[in-house]
Amino acid sequence: MTSKSADVPDSLYRRIYAVVKKIPRGRVASYGQVARVAGLERHARMVGYALHALSEGDVETVPWQRVINAQGYISIRSNPMAAKIQRKILEHEGVEFNEKDKVDFKKFGWKK
DNA sequence: ATCGTGACGAACG
DNA sequence: CCGTTCGCCACGA
């Protein structure tokens, strides 16, 4: 079979979503970490792109809010409203933000 | 097929 | 710690 792309009936995004689903409640992971676990080492941007493209259906099954940038900050730019919601949910899950709106990976980072 | 864009990140100074 | 630059590459127009 020739399969080049084929496959990936689920495509690249599906693969990324599968990893995000593994992040436990009360924890956060960076885009780069998710990419790495998904076998996409240098594709952190693709992870962000994938989450940005979440369908309304997947948005309820994929814990997208648990993915933040490597600096510990929420990274949504184009949608300020979503960023606020993201923080709200994370705090509800027990993740804390310091006075600079930053999350400490030492305490809340996902340790695979 | 080319081009601009972007939920990123590492490297510099 | 802060701003800037550069590399990566799928996606949509």
JSON list of C-alpha atoms (C1' of nucleotides) in Angstrom, two decimals:
[
{"chain": "A", "resi": 1, "resn": "MET", "atom": "CA", "xyz": [0.00, 0.00, 0.00]},
{"chain": "A", "resi": 2, "resn": "THR", "atom": "CA", "xyz": [1.17, 3.13, -0.81]},
{"chain": "A", "resi": 3, "resn": "SER", "atom": "CA", "xyz": [0.35, 5.05, 1.89]},
{"chain": "A", "resi": 4, "resn": "LYS", "atom": "CA", "xyz": [1.70, 8.19, 2.20]},
{"chain": "A", "resi": 5, "resn": "SER", "atom": "CA", "xyz": [-0.72, 10.17, 3.83]},
{"chain": "A", "resi": 6, "resn": "ALA", "atom": "CA", "xyz": [-3.19, 7.92, 3.77]},
{"chain": "A", "resi": 7, "resn": "ASP", "atom": "CA", "xyz": [-3.57, 6.77, 6.63]},
{"chain": "A", "resi": 8, "resn": "VAL", "atom": "CA", "xyz": [-3.68, 8.88, 9.23]},
{"chain": "A", "resi": 9, "resn": "PRO", "atom": "CA", "xyz": [-7.29, 8.55, 8.90]},
{"chain": "A", "resi": 10, "resn": "ASP", "atom": "CA", "xyz": [-7.21, 10.65, 11.79]},
{"chain": "A", "resi": 11, "resn": "SER", "atom": "CA", "xyz": [-4.70, 13.04, 10.50]},
{"chain": "A", "resi": 12, "resn": "LEU", "atom": "CA", "xyz": [-2.13, 14.93, 12.33]},
{"chain": "A", "resi": 13, "resn": "TYR", "atom": "CA", "xyz": [-4.59, 16.71, 14.53]},
{"chain": "A", "resi": 14, "resn": "ARG", "atom": "CA", "xyz": [-6.13, 13.53, 15.84]},
{"chain": "A", "resi": 15, "resn": "ARG", "atom": "CA", "xyz": [-2.74, 12.44, 16.99]},
{"chain": "A", "resi": 16, "resn": "ILE", "atom": "CA", "xyz": [-2.18, 15.68, 18.83]},
{"chain": "A", "resi": 17, "resn": "TYR", "atom": "CA", "xyz": [-5.58, 15.56, 20.46]},
{"chain": "A", "resi": 18, "resn": "ALA", "atom": "CA", "xyz": [-4.88, 12.05, 21.68]},
{"chain": "A", "resi": 19, "resn": "VAL", "atom": "CA", "xyz": [-1.86, 13.32, 23.60]},
{"chain": "A", "resi": 20, "resn": "VAL", "atom": "CA", "xyz": [-3.67, 16.31, 25.04]},
{"chain": "A", "resi": 21, "resn": "LYS", "atom": "CA", "xyz": [-6.30, 13.96, 26.39]},
{"chain": "A", "resi": 22, "resn": "LYS", "atom": "CA", "xyz": [-3.64, 12.33, 28.52]},
{"chain": "A", "resi": 23, "resn": "ILE", "atom": "CA", "xyz": [-2.87, 15.46, 30.48]},
{"chain": "A", "resi": 24, "resn": "PRO", "atom": "CA", "xyz": [-4.39, 14.96, 33.94]},
{"chain": "A", "resi": 25, "resn": "ARG", "atom": "CA", "xyz": [-6.64, 17.42, 35.69]},
{"chain": "A", "resi": 26, "resn": "GLY", "atom": "CA", "xyz": [-4.78, 20.03, 37.67]},
{"chain": "A", "resi": 27, "resn": "ARG", "atom": "CA", "xyz": [-1.75, 19.84, 35.41]},
{"chain": "A", "resi": 28, "resn": "VAL", "atom": "CA", "xyz": [-0.53, 21.73, 32.36]},
{"chain": "A", "resi": 29, "resn": "ALA", "atom": "CA", "xyz": [1.85, 20.92, 29.52]},
{"chain": "A", "resi": 30, "resn": "SER", "atom": "CA", "xyz": [3.59, 23.15, 27.00]},
{"chain": "A", "resi": 31, "resn": "TYR", "atom": "CA", "xyz": [2.94, 22.99, 23.27]},
{"chain": "A", "resi": 32, "resn": "GLY", "atom": "CA", "xyz": [6.44, 21.74, 22.79]},
{"chain": "A", "resi": 33, "resn": "GLN", "atom": "CA", "xyz": [5.98, 18.95, 25.29]},
{"chain": "A", "resi": 34, "resn": "VAL", "atom": "CA", "xyz": [2.78, 17.80, 23.64]},
{"chain": "A", "resi": 35, "resn": "ALA", "atom": "CA", "xyz": [4.49, 17.85, 20.27]},
{"chain": "A", "resi": 36, "resn": "ARG", "atom": "CA", "xyz": [7.32, 15.77, 21.60]},
{"chain": "A", "resi": 37, "resn": "VAL", "atom": "CA", "xyz": [5.07, 13.15, 23.16]},
{"chain": "A", "resi": 38, "resn": "ALA", "atom": "CA", "xyz": [3.13, 12.98, 19.92]},
{"chain": "A", "resi": 39, "resn": "GLY", "atom": "CA", "xyz": [6.33, 12.29, 18.05]},
{"chain": "A", "resi": 40, "resn": "LEU", "atom": "CA", "xyz": [6.44, 15.70, 16.45]},
{"chain": "A", "resi": 41, "resn": "GLU", "atom": "CA", "xyz": [9.55, 17.03, 18.10]},
{"chain": "A", "resi": 42, "resn": "ARG", "atom": "CA", "xyz": [9.86, 20.40, 16.42]},
{"chain": "A", "resi": 43, "resn": "HIS", "atom": "CA", "xyz": [6.28, 21.11, 15.70]},
{"chain": "A", "resi": 44, "resn": "ALA", "atom": "CA", "xyz": [5.07, 23.02, 18.70]},
{"chain": "A", "resi": 45, "resn": "ARG", "atom": "CA", "xyz": [3.38, 25.47, 16.38]},
{"chain": "A", "resi": 46, "resn": "MET", "atom": "CA", "xyz": [1.37, 22.70, 14.84]},
{"chain": "A", "resi": 47, "resn": "VAL", "atom": "CA", "xyz": [0.03, 21.81, 18.24]},
{"chain": "A", "resi": 48, "resn": "GLY", "atom": "CA", "xyz": [-1.17, 25.33, 18.69]},
{"chain": "A", "resi": 49, "resn": "TYR", "atom": "CA", "xyz": [-2.61, 25.27, 15.23]},
{"chain": "A", "resi": 50, "resn": "ALA", "atom": "CA", "xyz": [-4.39, 22.02, 15.94]},
{"chain": "A", "resi": 51, "resn": "LEU", "atom": "CA", "xyz": [-5.97, 23.28, 19.13]},
{"chain": "A", "resi": 52, "resn": "HIS", "atom": "CA", "xyz": [-6.99, 26.46, 17.42]},
{"chain": "A", "resi": 53, "resn": "ALA", "atom": "CA", "xyz": [-8.82, 24.32, 14.89]},
{"chain": "A", "resi": 54, "resn": "LEU", "atom": "CA", "xyz": [-10.70, 22.22, 17.43]},
{"chain": "A", "resi": 55, "resn": "SER", "atom": "CA", "xyz": [-14.20, 21.51, 16.24]},
{"chain": "A", "resi": 56, "resn": "GLU", "atom": "CA", "xyz": [-17.07, 22.26, 18.54]},
{"chain": "A", "resi": 57, "resn": "GLY", "atom": "CA", "xyz": [-17.42, 18.59, 19.21]},
{"chain": "A", "resi": 58, "resn": "ASP", "atom": "CA", "xyz": [-13.81, 17.99, 20.13]},
{"chain": "A", "resi": 59, "resn": "VAL", "atom": "CA", "xyz": [-13.58, 21.08, 22.23]},
{"chain": "A", "resi": 60, "resn": "GLU", "atom": "CA", "xyz": [-15.60, 19.22, 24.80]},
{"chain": "A", "resi": 61, "resn": "THR", "atom": "CA", "xyz": [-13.55, 16.05, 24.79]},
{"chain": "A", "resi": 62, "resn": "VAL", "atom": "CA", "xyz": [-10.08, 17.52, 24.45]},
{"chain": "A", "resi": 63, "resn": "PRO", "atom": "CA", "xyz": [-8.73, 19.38, 27.49]},
{"chain": "A", "resi": 64, "resn": "TRP", "atom": "CA", "xyz": [-7.20, 22.13, 25.35]},
{"chain": "A", "resi": 65, "resn": "GLN", "atom": "CA", "xyz": [-7.04, 24.44, 28.35]},
{"chain": "A", "resi": 66, "resn": "ARG", "atom": "CA", "xyz": [-4.24, 22.37, 29.85]},
{"chain": "A", "resi": 67, "resn": "VAL", "atom": "CA", "xyz": [-1.80, 23.38, 27.14]},
{"chain": "A", "resi": 68, "resn": "ILE", "atom": "CA", "xyz": [0.12, 26.63, 27.64]},
{"chain": "A", "resi": 69, "resn": "ASN", "atom": "CA", "xyz": [3.41, 27.96, 26.29]},
{"chain": "A", "resi": 70, "resn": "ALA", "atom": "CA", "xyz": [6.84, 27.00, 27.60]},
{"chain": "A", "resi": 71, "resn": "GLN", "atom": "CA", "xyz": [7.11, 30.21, 29.53]},
{"chain": "A", "resi": 72, "resn": "GLY", "atom": "CA", "xyz": [4.15, 29.30, 31.68]},
{"chain": "A", "resi": 73, "resn": "TYR", "atom": "CA", "xyz": [1.74, 31.78, 30.16]},
{"chain": "A", "resi": 74, "resn": "ILE", "atom": "CA", "xyz": [-1.56, 31.33, 28.43]},
{"chain": "A", "resi": 75, "resn": "SER", "atom": "CA", "xyz": [-0.83, 31.77, 24.79]},
{"chain": "A", "resi": 76, "resn": "ILE", "atom": "CA", "xyz": [-4.08, 32.61, 23.05]},
{"chain": "A", "resi": 77, "resn": "ARG", "atom": "CA", "xyz": [-3.75, 35.86, 21.15]},
{"chain": "A", "resi": 78, "resn": "SER", "atom": "CA", "xyz": [-6.51, 36.01, 18.62]},
{"chain": "A", "resi": 79, "resn": "ASN", "atom": "CA", "xyz": [-9.22, 35.28, 21.12]},
{"chain": "A", "resi": 80, "resn": "PRO", "atom": "CA", "xyz": [-8.92, 37.19, 24.43]},
{"chain": "A", "resi": 81, "resn": "MET", "atom": "CA", "xyz": [-12.19, 35.78, 25.56]},
{"chain": "A", "resi": 82, "resn": "ALA", "atom": "CA", "xyz": [-11.00, 32.21, 25.21]},
{"chain": "A", "resi": 83, "resn": "ALA", "atom": "CA", "xyz": [-7.86, 33.08, 27.11]},
{"chain": "A", "resi": 84, "resn": "LYS", "atom": "CA", "xyz": [-9.90, 34.26, 30.03]},
{"chain": "A", "resi": 85, "resn": "ILE", "atom": "CA", "xyz": [-12.01, 31.15, 29.96]},
{"chain": "A", "resi": 86, "resn": "GLN", "atom": "CA", "xyz": [-8.90, 29.02, 29.84]},
{"chain": "A", "resi": 87, "resn": "ARG", "atom": "CA", "xyz": [-7.54, 30.57, 32.99]},
{"chain": "A", "resi": 88, "resn": "LYS", "atom": "CA", "xyz": [-10.88, 30.26, 34.68]},
{"chain": "A", "resi": 89, "resn": "ILE", "atom": "CA", "xyz": [-11.07, 26.54, 33.99]},
{"chain": "A", "resi": 90, "resn": "LEU", "atom": "CA", "xyz": [-7.49, 25.89, 35.02]},
{"chain": "A", "resi": 91, "resn": "GLU", "atom": "CA", "xyz": [-7.96, 27.67, 38.32]},
{"chain": "A", "resi": 92, "resn": "HIS", "atom": "CA", "xyz": [-11.07, 25.62, 38.84]},
{"chain": "A", "resi": 93, "resn": "GLU", "atom": "CA", "xyz": [-8.96, 22.51, 38.28]},
{"chain": "A", "resi": 94, "resn": "GLY", "atom": "CA", "xyz": [-6.51, 23.67, 40.90]},
{"chain": "A", "resi": 95, "resn": "VAL", "atom": "CA", "xyz": [-3.80, 25.25, 38.77]},
{"chain": "A", "resi": 96, "resn": "GLU", "atom": "CA", "xyz": [-2.44, 28.46, 40.26]},
{"chain": "A", "resi": 97, "resn": "PHE", "atom": "CA", "xyz": [-1.26, 31.63, 38.54]},
{"chain": "A", "resi": 98, "resn": "ASN", "atom": "CA", "xyz": [1.19, 33.99, 40.21]},
{"chain": "A", "resi": 99, "resn": "GLU", "atom": "CA", "xyz": [0.92, 37.77, 40.29]},
{"chain": "A", "resi": 100, "resn": "LYS", "atom": "CA", "xyz": [2.39, 37.85, 36.83]},
{"chain": "A", "resi": 101, "resn": "ASP", "atom": "CA", "xyz": [-0.26, 35.52, 35.43]},
{"chain": "A", "resi": 102, "resn": "LYS", "atom": "CA", "xyz": [2.30, 32.78, 35.16]},
{"chain": "A", "resi": 103, "resn": "VAL", "atom": "CA", "xyz": [2.02, 29.08, 36.00]},
{"chain": "A", "resi": 104, "resn": "ASP", "atom": "CA", "xyz": [4.93, 27.31, 37.68]},
{"chain": "A", "resi": 105, "resn": "PHE", "atom": "CA", "xyz": [5.79, 24.15, 35.78]},
{"chain": "A", "resi": 106, "resn": "LYS", "atom": "CA", "xyz": [7.65, 22.91, 38.81]},
{"chain": "A", "resi": 107, "resn": "LYS", "atom": "CA", "xyz": [4.37, 22.60, 40.62]},
{"chain": "A", "resi": 108, "resn": "PHE", "atom": "CA", "xyz": [1.78, 22.09, 37.93]},
{"chain": "A", "resi": 109, "resn": "GLY", "atom": "CA", "xyz": [3.69, 20.75, 34.99]},
{"chain": "A", "resi": 110, "resn": "TRP", "atom": "CA", "xyz": [2.61, 17.41, 33.57]},
{"chain": "A", "resi": 111, "resn": "LYS", "atom": "CA", "xyz": [5.23, 14.83, 34.46]},
{"chain": "A", "resi": 112, "resn": "LYS", "atom": "CA", "xyz": [4.75, 12.10, 31.96]},
{"chain": "B", "resi": 1, "resn": "DA", "atom": "C1'", "xyz": [2.45, 26.11, -7.01]},
{"chain": "B", "resi": 2, "resn": "DT", "atom": "C1'", "xyz": [3.68, 30.52, -4.10]},
{"chain": "B", "resi": 3, "resn": "DC", "atom": "C1'", "xyz": [2.80, 33.55, -0.02]},
{"chain": "B", "resi": 4, "resn": "DG", "atom": "C1'", "xyz": [1.51, 35.17, 4.45]},
{"chain": "B", "resi": 5, "resn": "DT", "atom": "C1'", "xyz": [0.21, 33.67, 8.86]},
{"chain": "B", "resi": 6, "resn": "DG", "atom": "C1'", "xyz": [0.56, 31.77, 13.54]},
{"chain": "B", "resi": 7, "resn": "DA", "atom": "C1'", "xyz": [-2.76, 28.63, 20.81]},
{"chain": "B", "resi": 8, "resn": "DC", "atom": "C1'", "xyz": [5.58, 28.01, 19.69]},
{"chain": "B", "resi": 9, "resn": "DG", "atom": "C1'", "xyz": [10.32, 27.86, 21.25]},
{"chain": "B", "resi": 10, "resn": "DA", "atom": "C1'", "xyz": [15.25, 28.21, 21.64]},
{"chain": "B", "resi": 11, "resn": "DA", "atom": "C1'", "xyz": [19.00, 31.30, 21.31]},
{"chain": "B", "resi": 12, "resn": "DC", "atom": "C1'", "xyz": [21.10, 35.94, 21.98]},
{"chain": "B", "resi": 13, "resn": "DG", "atom": "C1'", "xyz": [22.46, 40.22, 24.12]},
{"chain": "C", "resi": 1, "resn": "DC", "atom": "C1'", "xyz": [14.03, 39.31, 33.40]},
{"chain": "C", "resi": 2, "resn": "DC", "atom": "C1'", "xyz": [12.99, 41.59, 28.73]},
{"chain": "C", "resi": 3, "resn": "DG", "atom": "C1'", "xyz": [12.78, 42.36, 23.82]},
{"chain": "C", "resi": 4, "resn": "DT", "atom": "C1'", "xyz": [14.34, 40.61, 19.24]},
{"chain": "C", "resi": 5, "resn": "DT", "atom": "C1'", "xyz": [15.45, 37.29, 15.82]},
{"chain": "C", "resi": 6, "resn": "DC", "atom": "C1'", "xyz": [15.20, 33.15, 13.50]},
{"chain": "C", "resi": 7, "resn": "DG", "atom": "C1'", "xyz": [13.72, 28.32, 12.50]},
{"chain": "C", "resi": 8, "resn": "DC", "atom": "C1'", "xyz": [9.65, 25.15, 11.75]},
{"chain": "C", "resi": 9, "resn": "DC", "atom": "C1'", "xyz": [5.85, 23.87, 8.69]},
{"chain": "C", "resi": 10, "resn": "DA", "atom": "C1'", "xyz": [0.56, 22.88, 7.96]},
{"chain": "C", "resi": 11, "resn": "DC", "atom": "C1'", "xyz": [-3.16, 25.55, 6.22]},
{"chain": "C", "resi": 12, "resn": "DG", "atom": "C1'", "xyz": [-6.04, 28.74, 3.59]},
{"chain": "C", "resi": 13, "resn": "DA", "atom": "C1'", "xyz": [-6.46, 32.21, 0.01]}
]
